[in-house]
Coordinates of N, CA, C and O and ligand atoms in Angstrom, one line a residue:
X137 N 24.6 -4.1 -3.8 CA 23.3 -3.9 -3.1 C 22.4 -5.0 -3.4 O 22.0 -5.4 -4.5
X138 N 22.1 -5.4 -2.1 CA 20.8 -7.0 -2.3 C 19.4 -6.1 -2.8 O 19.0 -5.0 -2.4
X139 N 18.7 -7.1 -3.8 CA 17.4 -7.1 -4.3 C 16.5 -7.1 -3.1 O 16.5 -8.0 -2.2
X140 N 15.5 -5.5 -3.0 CA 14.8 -5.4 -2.1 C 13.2 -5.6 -2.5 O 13.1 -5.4 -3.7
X141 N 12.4 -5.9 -2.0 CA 11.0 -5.8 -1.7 C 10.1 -4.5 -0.9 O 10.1 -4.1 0.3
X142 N 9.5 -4.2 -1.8 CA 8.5 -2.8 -1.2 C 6.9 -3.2 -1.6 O 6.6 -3.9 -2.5
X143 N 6.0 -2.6 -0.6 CA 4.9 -2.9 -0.8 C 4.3 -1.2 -1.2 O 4.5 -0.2 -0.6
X144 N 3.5 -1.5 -2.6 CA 2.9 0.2 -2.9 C 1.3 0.0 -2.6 O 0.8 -0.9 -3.2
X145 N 0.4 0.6 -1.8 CA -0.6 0.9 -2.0 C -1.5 2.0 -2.7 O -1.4 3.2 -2.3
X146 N -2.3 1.6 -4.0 CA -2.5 2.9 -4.5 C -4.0 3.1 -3.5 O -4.8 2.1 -3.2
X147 N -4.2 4.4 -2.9 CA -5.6 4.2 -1.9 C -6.6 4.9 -2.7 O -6.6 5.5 -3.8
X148 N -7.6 4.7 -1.8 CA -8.8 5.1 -2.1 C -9.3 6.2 -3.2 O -10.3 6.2 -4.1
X149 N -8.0 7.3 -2.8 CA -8.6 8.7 -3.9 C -7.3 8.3 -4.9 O -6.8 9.4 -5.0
X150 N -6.8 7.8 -5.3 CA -6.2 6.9 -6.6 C -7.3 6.3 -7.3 O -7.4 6.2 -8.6
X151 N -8.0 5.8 -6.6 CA -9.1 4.8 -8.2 C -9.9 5.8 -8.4 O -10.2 6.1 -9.6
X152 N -10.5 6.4 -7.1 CA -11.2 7.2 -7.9 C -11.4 8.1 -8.3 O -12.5 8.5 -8.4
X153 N -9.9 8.9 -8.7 CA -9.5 9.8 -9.8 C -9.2 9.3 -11.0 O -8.9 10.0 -12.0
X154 N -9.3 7.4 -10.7 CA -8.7 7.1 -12.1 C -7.4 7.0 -12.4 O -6.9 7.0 -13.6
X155 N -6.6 7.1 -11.0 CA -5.1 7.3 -11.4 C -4.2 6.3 -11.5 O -3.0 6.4 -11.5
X156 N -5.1 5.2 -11.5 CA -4.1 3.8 -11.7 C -3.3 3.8 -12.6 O -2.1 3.7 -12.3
X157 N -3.7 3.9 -13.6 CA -2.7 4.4 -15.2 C -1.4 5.4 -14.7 O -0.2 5.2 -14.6
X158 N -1.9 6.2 -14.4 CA -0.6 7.1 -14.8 C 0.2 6.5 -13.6 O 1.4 6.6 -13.8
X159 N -0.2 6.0 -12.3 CA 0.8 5.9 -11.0 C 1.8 4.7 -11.5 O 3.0 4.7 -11.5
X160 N 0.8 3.5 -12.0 CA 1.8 2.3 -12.8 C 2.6 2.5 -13.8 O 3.3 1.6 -14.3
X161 N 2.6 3.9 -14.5 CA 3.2 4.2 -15.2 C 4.7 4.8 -15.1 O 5.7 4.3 -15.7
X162 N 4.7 5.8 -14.4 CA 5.7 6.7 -13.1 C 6.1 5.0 -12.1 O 7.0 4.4 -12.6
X163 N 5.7 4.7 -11.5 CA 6.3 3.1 -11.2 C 7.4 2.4 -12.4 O 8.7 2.3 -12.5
X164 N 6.4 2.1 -13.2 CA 7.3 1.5 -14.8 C 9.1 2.5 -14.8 O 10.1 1.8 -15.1
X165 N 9.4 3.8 -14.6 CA 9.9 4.3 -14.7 C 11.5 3.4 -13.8 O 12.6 3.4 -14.3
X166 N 11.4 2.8 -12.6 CA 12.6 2.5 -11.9 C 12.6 0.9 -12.6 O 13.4 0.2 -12.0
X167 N 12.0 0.3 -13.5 CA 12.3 -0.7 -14.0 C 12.5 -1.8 -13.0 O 13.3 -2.7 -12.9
X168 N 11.2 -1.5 -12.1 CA 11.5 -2.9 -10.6 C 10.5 -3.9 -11.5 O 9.8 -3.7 -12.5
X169 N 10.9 -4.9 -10.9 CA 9.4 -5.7 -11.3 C 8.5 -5.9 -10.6 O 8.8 -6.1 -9.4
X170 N 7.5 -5.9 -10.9 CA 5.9 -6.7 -9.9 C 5.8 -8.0 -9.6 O 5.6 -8.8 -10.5
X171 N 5.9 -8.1 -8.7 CA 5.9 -9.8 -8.1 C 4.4 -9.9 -7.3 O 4.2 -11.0 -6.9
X172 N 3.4 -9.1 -7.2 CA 2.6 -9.4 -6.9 C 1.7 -8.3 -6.7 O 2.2 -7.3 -6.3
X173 N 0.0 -8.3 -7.1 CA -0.8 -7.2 -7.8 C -1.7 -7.5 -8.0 O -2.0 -8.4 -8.8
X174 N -2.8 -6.9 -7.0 CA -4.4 -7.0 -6.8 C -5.1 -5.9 -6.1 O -4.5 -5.0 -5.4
X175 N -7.0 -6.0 -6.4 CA -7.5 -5.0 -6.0 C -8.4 -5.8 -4.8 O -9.2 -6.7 -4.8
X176 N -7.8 -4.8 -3.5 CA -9.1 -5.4 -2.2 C -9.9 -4.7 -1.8 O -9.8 -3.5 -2.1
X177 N -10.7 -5.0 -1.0 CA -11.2 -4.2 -0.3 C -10.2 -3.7 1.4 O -9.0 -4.1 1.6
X178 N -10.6 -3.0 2.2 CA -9.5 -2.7 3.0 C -11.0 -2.7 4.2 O -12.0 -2.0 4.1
X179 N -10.6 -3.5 5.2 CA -11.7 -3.4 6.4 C -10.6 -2.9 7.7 O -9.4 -3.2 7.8
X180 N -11.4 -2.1 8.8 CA -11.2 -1.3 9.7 C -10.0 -2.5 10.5 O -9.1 -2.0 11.0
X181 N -10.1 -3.8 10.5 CA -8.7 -4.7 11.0 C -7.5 -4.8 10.6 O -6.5 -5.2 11.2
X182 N -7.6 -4.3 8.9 CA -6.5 -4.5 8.2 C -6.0 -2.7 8.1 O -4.8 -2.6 7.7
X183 N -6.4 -1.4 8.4 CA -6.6 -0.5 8.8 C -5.4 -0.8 9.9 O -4.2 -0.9 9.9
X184 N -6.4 -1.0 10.9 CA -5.6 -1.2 12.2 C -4.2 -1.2 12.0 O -3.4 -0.2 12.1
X185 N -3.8 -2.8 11.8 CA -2.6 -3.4 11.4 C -2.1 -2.7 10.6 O -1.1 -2.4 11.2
X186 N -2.0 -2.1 9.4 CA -1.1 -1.3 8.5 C -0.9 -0.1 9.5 O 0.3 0.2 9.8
X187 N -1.8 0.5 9.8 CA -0.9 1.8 10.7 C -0.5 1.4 11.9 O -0.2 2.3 12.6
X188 N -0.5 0.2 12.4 CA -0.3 0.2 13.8 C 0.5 1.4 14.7 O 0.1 1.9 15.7
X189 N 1.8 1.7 13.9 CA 2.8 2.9 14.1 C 1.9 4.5 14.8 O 2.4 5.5 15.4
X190 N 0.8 4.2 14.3 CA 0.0 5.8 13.9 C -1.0 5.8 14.2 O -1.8 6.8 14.0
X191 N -1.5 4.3 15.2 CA -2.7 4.7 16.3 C -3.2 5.6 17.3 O -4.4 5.8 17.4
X192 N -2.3 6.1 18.0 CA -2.3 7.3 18.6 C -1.9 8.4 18.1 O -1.6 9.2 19.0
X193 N -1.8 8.8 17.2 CA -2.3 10.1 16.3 C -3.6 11.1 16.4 O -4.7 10.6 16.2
X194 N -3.3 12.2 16.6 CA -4.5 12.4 16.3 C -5.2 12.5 15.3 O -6.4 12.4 15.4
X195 N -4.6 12.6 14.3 CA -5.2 11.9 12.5 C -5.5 10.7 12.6 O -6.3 10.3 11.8
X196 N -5.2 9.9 13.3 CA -5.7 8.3 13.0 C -7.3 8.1 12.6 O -7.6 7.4 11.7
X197 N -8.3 8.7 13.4 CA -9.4 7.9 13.4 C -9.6 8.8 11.7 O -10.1 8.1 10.8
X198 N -9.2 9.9 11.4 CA -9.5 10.2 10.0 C -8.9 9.5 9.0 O -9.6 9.1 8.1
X199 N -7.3 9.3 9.1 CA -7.0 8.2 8.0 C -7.9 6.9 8.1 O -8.6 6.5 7.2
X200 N -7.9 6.5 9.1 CA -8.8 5.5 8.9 C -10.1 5.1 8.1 O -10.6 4.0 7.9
X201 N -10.4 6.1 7.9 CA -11.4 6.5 7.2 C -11.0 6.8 5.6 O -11.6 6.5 4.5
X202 N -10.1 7.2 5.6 CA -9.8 7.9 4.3 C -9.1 6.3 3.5 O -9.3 6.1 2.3
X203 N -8.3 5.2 4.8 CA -7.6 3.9 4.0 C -8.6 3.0 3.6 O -8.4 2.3 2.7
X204 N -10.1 3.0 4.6 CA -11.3 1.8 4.5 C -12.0 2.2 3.1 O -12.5 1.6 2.2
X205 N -11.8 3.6 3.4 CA -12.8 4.1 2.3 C -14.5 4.8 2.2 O -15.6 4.8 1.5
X206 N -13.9 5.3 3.5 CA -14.9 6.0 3.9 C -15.5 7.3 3.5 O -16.7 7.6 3.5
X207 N -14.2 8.2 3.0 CA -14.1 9.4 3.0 C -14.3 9.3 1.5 O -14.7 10.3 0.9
X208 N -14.1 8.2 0.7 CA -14.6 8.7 -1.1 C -15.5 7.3 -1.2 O -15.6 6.5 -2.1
X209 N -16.1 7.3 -0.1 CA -17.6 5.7 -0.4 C -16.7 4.9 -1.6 O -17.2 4.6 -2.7
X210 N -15.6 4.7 -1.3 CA -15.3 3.4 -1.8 C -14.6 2.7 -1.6 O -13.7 3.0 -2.4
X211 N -13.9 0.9 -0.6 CA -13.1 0.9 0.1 C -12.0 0.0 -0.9 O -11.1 -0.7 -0.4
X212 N -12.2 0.2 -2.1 CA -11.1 -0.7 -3.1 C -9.5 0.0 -2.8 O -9.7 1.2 -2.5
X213 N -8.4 -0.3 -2.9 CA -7.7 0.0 -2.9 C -6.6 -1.2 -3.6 O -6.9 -2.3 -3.5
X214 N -5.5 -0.9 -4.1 CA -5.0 -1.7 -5.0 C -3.4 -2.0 -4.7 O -2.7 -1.0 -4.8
X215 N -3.0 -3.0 -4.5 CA -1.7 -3.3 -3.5 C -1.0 -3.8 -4.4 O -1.6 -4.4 -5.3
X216 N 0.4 -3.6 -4.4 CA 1.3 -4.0 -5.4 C 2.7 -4.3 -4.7 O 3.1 -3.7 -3.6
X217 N 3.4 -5.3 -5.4 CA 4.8 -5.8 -4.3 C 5.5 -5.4 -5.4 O 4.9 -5.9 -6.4
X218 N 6.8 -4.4 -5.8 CA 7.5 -4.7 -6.3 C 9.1 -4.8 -6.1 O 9.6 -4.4 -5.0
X219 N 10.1 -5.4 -7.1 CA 11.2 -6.0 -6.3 C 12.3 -5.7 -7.1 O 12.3 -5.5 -8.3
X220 N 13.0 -5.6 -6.7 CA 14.6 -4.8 -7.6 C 15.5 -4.4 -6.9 O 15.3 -4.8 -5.8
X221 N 16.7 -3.6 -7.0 CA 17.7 -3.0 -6.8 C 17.3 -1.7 -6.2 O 17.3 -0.7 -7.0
X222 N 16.8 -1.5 -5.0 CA 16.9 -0.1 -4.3 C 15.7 0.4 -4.5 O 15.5 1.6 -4.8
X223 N 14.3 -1.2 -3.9 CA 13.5 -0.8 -4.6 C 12.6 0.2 -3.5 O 11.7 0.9 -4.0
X224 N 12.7 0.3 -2.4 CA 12.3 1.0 -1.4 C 12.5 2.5 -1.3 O 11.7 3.1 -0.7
X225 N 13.9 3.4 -2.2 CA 14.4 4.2 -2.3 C 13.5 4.7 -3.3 O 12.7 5.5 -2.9
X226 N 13.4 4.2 -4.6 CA 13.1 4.0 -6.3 C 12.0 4.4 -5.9 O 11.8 5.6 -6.2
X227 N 10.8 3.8 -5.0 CA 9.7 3.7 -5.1 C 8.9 4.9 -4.0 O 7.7 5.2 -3.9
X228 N 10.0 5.3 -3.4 CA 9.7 6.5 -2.5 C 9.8 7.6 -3.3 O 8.9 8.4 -3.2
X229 N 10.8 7.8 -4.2 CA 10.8 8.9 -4.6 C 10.4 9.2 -5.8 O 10.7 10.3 -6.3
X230 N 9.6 8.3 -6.5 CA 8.1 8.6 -7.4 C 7.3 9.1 -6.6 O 6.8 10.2 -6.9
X231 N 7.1 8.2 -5.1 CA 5.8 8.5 -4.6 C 5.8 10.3 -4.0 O 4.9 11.1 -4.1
X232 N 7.1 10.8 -3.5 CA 7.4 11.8 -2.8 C 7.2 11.7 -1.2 O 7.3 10.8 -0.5
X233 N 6.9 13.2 -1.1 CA 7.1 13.2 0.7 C 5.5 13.1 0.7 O 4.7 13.4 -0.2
X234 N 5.3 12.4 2.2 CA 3.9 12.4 3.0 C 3.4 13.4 2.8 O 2.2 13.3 2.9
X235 N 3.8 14.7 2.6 CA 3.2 15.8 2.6 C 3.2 16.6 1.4 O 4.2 17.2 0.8
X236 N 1.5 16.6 0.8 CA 1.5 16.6 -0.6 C 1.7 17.9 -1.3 O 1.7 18.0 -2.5
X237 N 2.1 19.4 -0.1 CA 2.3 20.6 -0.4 C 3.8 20.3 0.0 O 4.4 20.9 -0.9
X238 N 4.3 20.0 0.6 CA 6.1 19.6 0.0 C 6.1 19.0 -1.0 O 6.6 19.7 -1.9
X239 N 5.7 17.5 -1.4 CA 6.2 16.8 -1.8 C 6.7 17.7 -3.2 O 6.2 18.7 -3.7
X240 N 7.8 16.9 -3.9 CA 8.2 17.9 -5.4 C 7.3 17.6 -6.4 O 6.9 16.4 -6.5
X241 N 6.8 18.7 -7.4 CA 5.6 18.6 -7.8 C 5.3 17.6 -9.0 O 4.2 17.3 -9.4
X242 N 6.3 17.0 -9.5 CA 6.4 15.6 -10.3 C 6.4 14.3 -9.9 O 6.3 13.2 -10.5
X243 N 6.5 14.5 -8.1 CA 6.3 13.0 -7.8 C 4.5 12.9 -7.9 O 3.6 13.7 -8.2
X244 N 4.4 11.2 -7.3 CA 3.2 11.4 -7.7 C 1.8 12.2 -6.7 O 0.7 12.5 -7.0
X245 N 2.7 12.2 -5.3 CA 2.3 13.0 -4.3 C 2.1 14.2 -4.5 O 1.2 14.7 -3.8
X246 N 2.7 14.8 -5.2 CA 3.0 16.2 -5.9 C 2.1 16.4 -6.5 O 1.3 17.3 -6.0
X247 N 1.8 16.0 -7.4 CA 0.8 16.0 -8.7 C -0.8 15.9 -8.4 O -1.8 16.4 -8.7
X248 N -0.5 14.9 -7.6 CA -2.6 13.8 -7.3 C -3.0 14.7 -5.8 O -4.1 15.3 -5.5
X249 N -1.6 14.6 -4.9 CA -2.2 14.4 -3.5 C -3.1 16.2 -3.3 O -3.2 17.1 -4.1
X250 N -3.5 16.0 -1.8 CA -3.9 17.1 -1.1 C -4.3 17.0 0.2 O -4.6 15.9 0.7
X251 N -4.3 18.4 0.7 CA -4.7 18.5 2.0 C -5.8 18.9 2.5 O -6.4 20.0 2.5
X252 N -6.3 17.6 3.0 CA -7.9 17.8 3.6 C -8.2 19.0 4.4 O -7.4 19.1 5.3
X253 N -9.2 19.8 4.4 CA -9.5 20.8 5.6 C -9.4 20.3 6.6 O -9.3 21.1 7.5
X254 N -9.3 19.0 6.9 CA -9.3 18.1 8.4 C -7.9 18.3 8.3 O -7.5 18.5 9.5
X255 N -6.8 18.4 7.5 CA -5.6 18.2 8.0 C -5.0 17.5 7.4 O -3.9 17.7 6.9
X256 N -5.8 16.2 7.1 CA -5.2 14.9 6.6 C -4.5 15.5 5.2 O -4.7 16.4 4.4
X257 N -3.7 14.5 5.3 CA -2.5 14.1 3.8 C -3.3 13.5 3.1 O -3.5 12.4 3.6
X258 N -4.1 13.8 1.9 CA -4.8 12.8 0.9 C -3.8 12.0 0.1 O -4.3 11.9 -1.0
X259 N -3.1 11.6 0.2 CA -1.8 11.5 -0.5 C -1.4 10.3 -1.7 O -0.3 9.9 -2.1
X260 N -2.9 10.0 -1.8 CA -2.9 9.0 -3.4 C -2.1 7.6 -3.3 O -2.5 6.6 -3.9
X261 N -1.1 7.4 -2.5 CA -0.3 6.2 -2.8 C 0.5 6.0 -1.1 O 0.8 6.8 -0.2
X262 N 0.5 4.5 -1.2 CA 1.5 4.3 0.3 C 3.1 3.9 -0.7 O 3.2 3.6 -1.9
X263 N 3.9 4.0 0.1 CA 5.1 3.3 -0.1 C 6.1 2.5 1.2 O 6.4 3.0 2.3
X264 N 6.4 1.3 0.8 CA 7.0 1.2 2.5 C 8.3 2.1 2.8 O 8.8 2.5 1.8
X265 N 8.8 2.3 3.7 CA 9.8 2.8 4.4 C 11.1 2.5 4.6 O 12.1 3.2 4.7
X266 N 10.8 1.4 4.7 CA 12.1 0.4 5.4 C 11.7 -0.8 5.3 O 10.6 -1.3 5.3
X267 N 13.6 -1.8 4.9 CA 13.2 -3.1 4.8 C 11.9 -3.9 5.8 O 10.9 -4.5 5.6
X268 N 12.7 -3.6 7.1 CA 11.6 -4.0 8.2 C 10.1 -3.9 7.7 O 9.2 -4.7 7.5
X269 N 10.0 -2.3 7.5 CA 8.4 -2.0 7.8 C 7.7 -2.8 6.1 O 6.5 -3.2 5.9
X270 N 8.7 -2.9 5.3 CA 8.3 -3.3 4.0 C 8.0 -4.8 4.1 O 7.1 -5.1 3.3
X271 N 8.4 -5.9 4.9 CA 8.6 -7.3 4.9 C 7.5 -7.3 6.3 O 7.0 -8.5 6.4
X272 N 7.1 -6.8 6.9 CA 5.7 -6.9 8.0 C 4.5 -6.4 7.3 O 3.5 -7.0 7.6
X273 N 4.4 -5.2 6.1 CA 3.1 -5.4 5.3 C 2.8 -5.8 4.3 O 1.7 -5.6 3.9
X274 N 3.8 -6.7 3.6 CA 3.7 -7.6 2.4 C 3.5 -9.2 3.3 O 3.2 -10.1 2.6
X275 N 3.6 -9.4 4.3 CA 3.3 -10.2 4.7 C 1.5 -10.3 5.7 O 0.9 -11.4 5.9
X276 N 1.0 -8.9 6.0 CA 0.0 -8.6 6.2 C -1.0 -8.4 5.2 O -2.2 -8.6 5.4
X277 N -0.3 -7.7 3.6 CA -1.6 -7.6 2.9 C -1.2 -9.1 1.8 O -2.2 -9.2 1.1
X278 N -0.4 -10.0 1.7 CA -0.3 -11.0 1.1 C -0.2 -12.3 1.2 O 0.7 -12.7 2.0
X279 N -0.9 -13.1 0.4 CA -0.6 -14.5 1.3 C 0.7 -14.7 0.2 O 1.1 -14.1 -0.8
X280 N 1.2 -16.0 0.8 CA 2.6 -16.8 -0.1 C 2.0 -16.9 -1.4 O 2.5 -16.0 -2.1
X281 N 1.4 -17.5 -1.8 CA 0.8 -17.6 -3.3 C 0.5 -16.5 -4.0 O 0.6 -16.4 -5.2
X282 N 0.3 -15.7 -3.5 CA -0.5 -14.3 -4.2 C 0.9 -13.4 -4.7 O 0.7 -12.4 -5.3
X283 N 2.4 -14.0 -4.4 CA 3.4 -13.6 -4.6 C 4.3 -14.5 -5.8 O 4.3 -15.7 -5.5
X284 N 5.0 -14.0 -7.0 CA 5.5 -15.0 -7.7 C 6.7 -15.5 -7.5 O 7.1 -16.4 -8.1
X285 N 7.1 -15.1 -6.8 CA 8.9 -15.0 -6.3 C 8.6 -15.5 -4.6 O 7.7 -14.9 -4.2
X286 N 9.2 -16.5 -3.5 CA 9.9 -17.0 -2.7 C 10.5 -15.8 -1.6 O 11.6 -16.0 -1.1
X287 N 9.6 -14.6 -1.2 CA 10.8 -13.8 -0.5 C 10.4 -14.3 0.5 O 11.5 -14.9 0.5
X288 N 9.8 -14.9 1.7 CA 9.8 -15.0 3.4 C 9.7 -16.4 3.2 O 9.4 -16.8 2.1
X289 N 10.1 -17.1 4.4 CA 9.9 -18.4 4.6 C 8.5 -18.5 5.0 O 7.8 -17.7 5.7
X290 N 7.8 -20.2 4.3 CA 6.9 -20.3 4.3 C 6.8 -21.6 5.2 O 7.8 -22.1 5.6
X291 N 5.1 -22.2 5.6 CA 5.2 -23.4 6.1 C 3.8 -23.9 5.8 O 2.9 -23.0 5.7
X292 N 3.5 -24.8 5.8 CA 2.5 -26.0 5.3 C 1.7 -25.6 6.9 O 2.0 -25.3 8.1
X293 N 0.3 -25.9 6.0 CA -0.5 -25.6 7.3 C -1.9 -27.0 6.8 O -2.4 -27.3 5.7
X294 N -2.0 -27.6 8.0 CA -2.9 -28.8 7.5 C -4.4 -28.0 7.9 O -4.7 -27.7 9.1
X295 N -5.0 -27.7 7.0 CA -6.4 -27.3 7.4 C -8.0 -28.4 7.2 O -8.5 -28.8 6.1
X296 N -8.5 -28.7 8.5 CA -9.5 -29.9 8.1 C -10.7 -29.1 8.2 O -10.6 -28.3 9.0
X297 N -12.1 -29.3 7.1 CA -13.4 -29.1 7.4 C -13.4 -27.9 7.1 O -14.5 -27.4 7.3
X298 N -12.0 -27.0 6.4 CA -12.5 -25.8 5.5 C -13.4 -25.6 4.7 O -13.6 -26.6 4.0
X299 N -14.2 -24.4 4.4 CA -14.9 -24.3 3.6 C -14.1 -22.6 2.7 O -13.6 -21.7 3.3
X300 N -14.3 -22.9 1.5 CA -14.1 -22.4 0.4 C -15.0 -21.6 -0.5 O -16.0 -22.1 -0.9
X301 N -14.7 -20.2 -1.0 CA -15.6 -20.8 -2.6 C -14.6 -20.7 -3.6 O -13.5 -20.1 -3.9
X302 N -15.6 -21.6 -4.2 CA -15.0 -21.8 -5.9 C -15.6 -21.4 -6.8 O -16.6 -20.8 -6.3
X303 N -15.5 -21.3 -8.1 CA -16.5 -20.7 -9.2 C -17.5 -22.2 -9.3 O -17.1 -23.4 -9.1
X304 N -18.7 -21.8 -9.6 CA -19.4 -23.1 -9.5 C -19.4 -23.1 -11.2 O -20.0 -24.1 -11.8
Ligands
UDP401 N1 -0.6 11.3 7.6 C1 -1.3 12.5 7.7 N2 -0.7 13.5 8.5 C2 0.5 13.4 9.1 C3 1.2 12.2 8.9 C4 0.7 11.1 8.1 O1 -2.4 12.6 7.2 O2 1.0 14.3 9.7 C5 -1.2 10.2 6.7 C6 -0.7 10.2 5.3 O3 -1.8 9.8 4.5 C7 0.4 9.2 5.3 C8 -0.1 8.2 6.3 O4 -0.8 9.0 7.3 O5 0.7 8.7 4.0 C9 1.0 7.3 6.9 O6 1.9 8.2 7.6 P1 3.5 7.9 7.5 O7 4.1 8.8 8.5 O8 3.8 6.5 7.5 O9 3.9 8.5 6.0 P2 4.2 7.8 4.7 O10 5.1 6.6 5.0 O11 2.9 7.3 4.0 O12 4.9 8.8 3.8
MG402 MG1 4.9 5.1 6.4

């Protein structure tokens, strides 16, 4: 079995329960490694693009809210690549099922998540699905550098008259 790549997002109602600890911890458990690990913010474009699948839903315009960080006033959310042996399987079944009254009650869906009176899955954490869907959002929430490890092909881009910031 080839070394896979999964992208985990911990979302919105993860930070601020404070549950970064214990979710990286339950992670630590399948022994993948982290190739790549930061906190962003999440705006209504990058929204878009991560669900594209789930636009026409009728939950969409609520998740959307619930991924920007609308629904706990806060839009941090904390993205993590990690990489191993079966790591899309491994990493699903910490996380559990989308559905946080199925999910079994030790994953971490189990434990954190819930069901909004709107309906919605509050459900603490993303995990990718599939190699496919896993290799189109690590390439959407990451640039090449922000990764330690070589997984997609890359290419040189000449940029003139950029502006930057730096620490002054
Ligand atoms: N979701 C929801 N209700 C549904 C299906 C999905 O609220 O009936 C939300 C939930 O937060 C889920 C996200 O939309 O994590 C993305 O849905 P997907 O079907 O991709 O599930 P996942 O891959 O996250 O388990
Ligand atoms: Mg999904």
């Amino acid at each position: 079995m080839a070394n896979e790549s999964t992208l985990v997002i911990i979302k919105p109602d993860g930070l601020k329960k404070s549950l970064t600890g214990n979710i990286l911890s339950r992670l630590s458990e399948t022994k993948l490694k982290i190739i790549g690990a930061k906190v962003l913010c999440v705006d209504r474009e990058l929204a878009d693009k991560h669900y594209q699948h789930l636009k026409n839903e009728p939950f969409y315009p609520e998740l959307a809210k619930y991924i920007t960080g609308e629904l706990h006033g806060d839009n941090r959310v904390m993205a993590l690549v990690y990489w191993g042996e079966k790591a899309i399987l491994k990493v699903r079944a910490i996380a559990g099922e989308t559905n946080p009254e199925k999910a079994d009650p030790v994953s971490v869906r189990g434990a954190y998540g819930r069901i909004l009176t709107s309906g919605l899955f509050e459900n603490v954490i993303h995990a990718s699905s599939s190699p496919e869907e896993a290799e189109r959002e690590i390439r959407l929430w990451f640039k090449p550098e922000e990764i330690v490890q070589e997984l997609y092909p890359t290419q040189e881009e000449a940029v003139t008259g950029l502006k930057r910031r730096v620490w002054k």
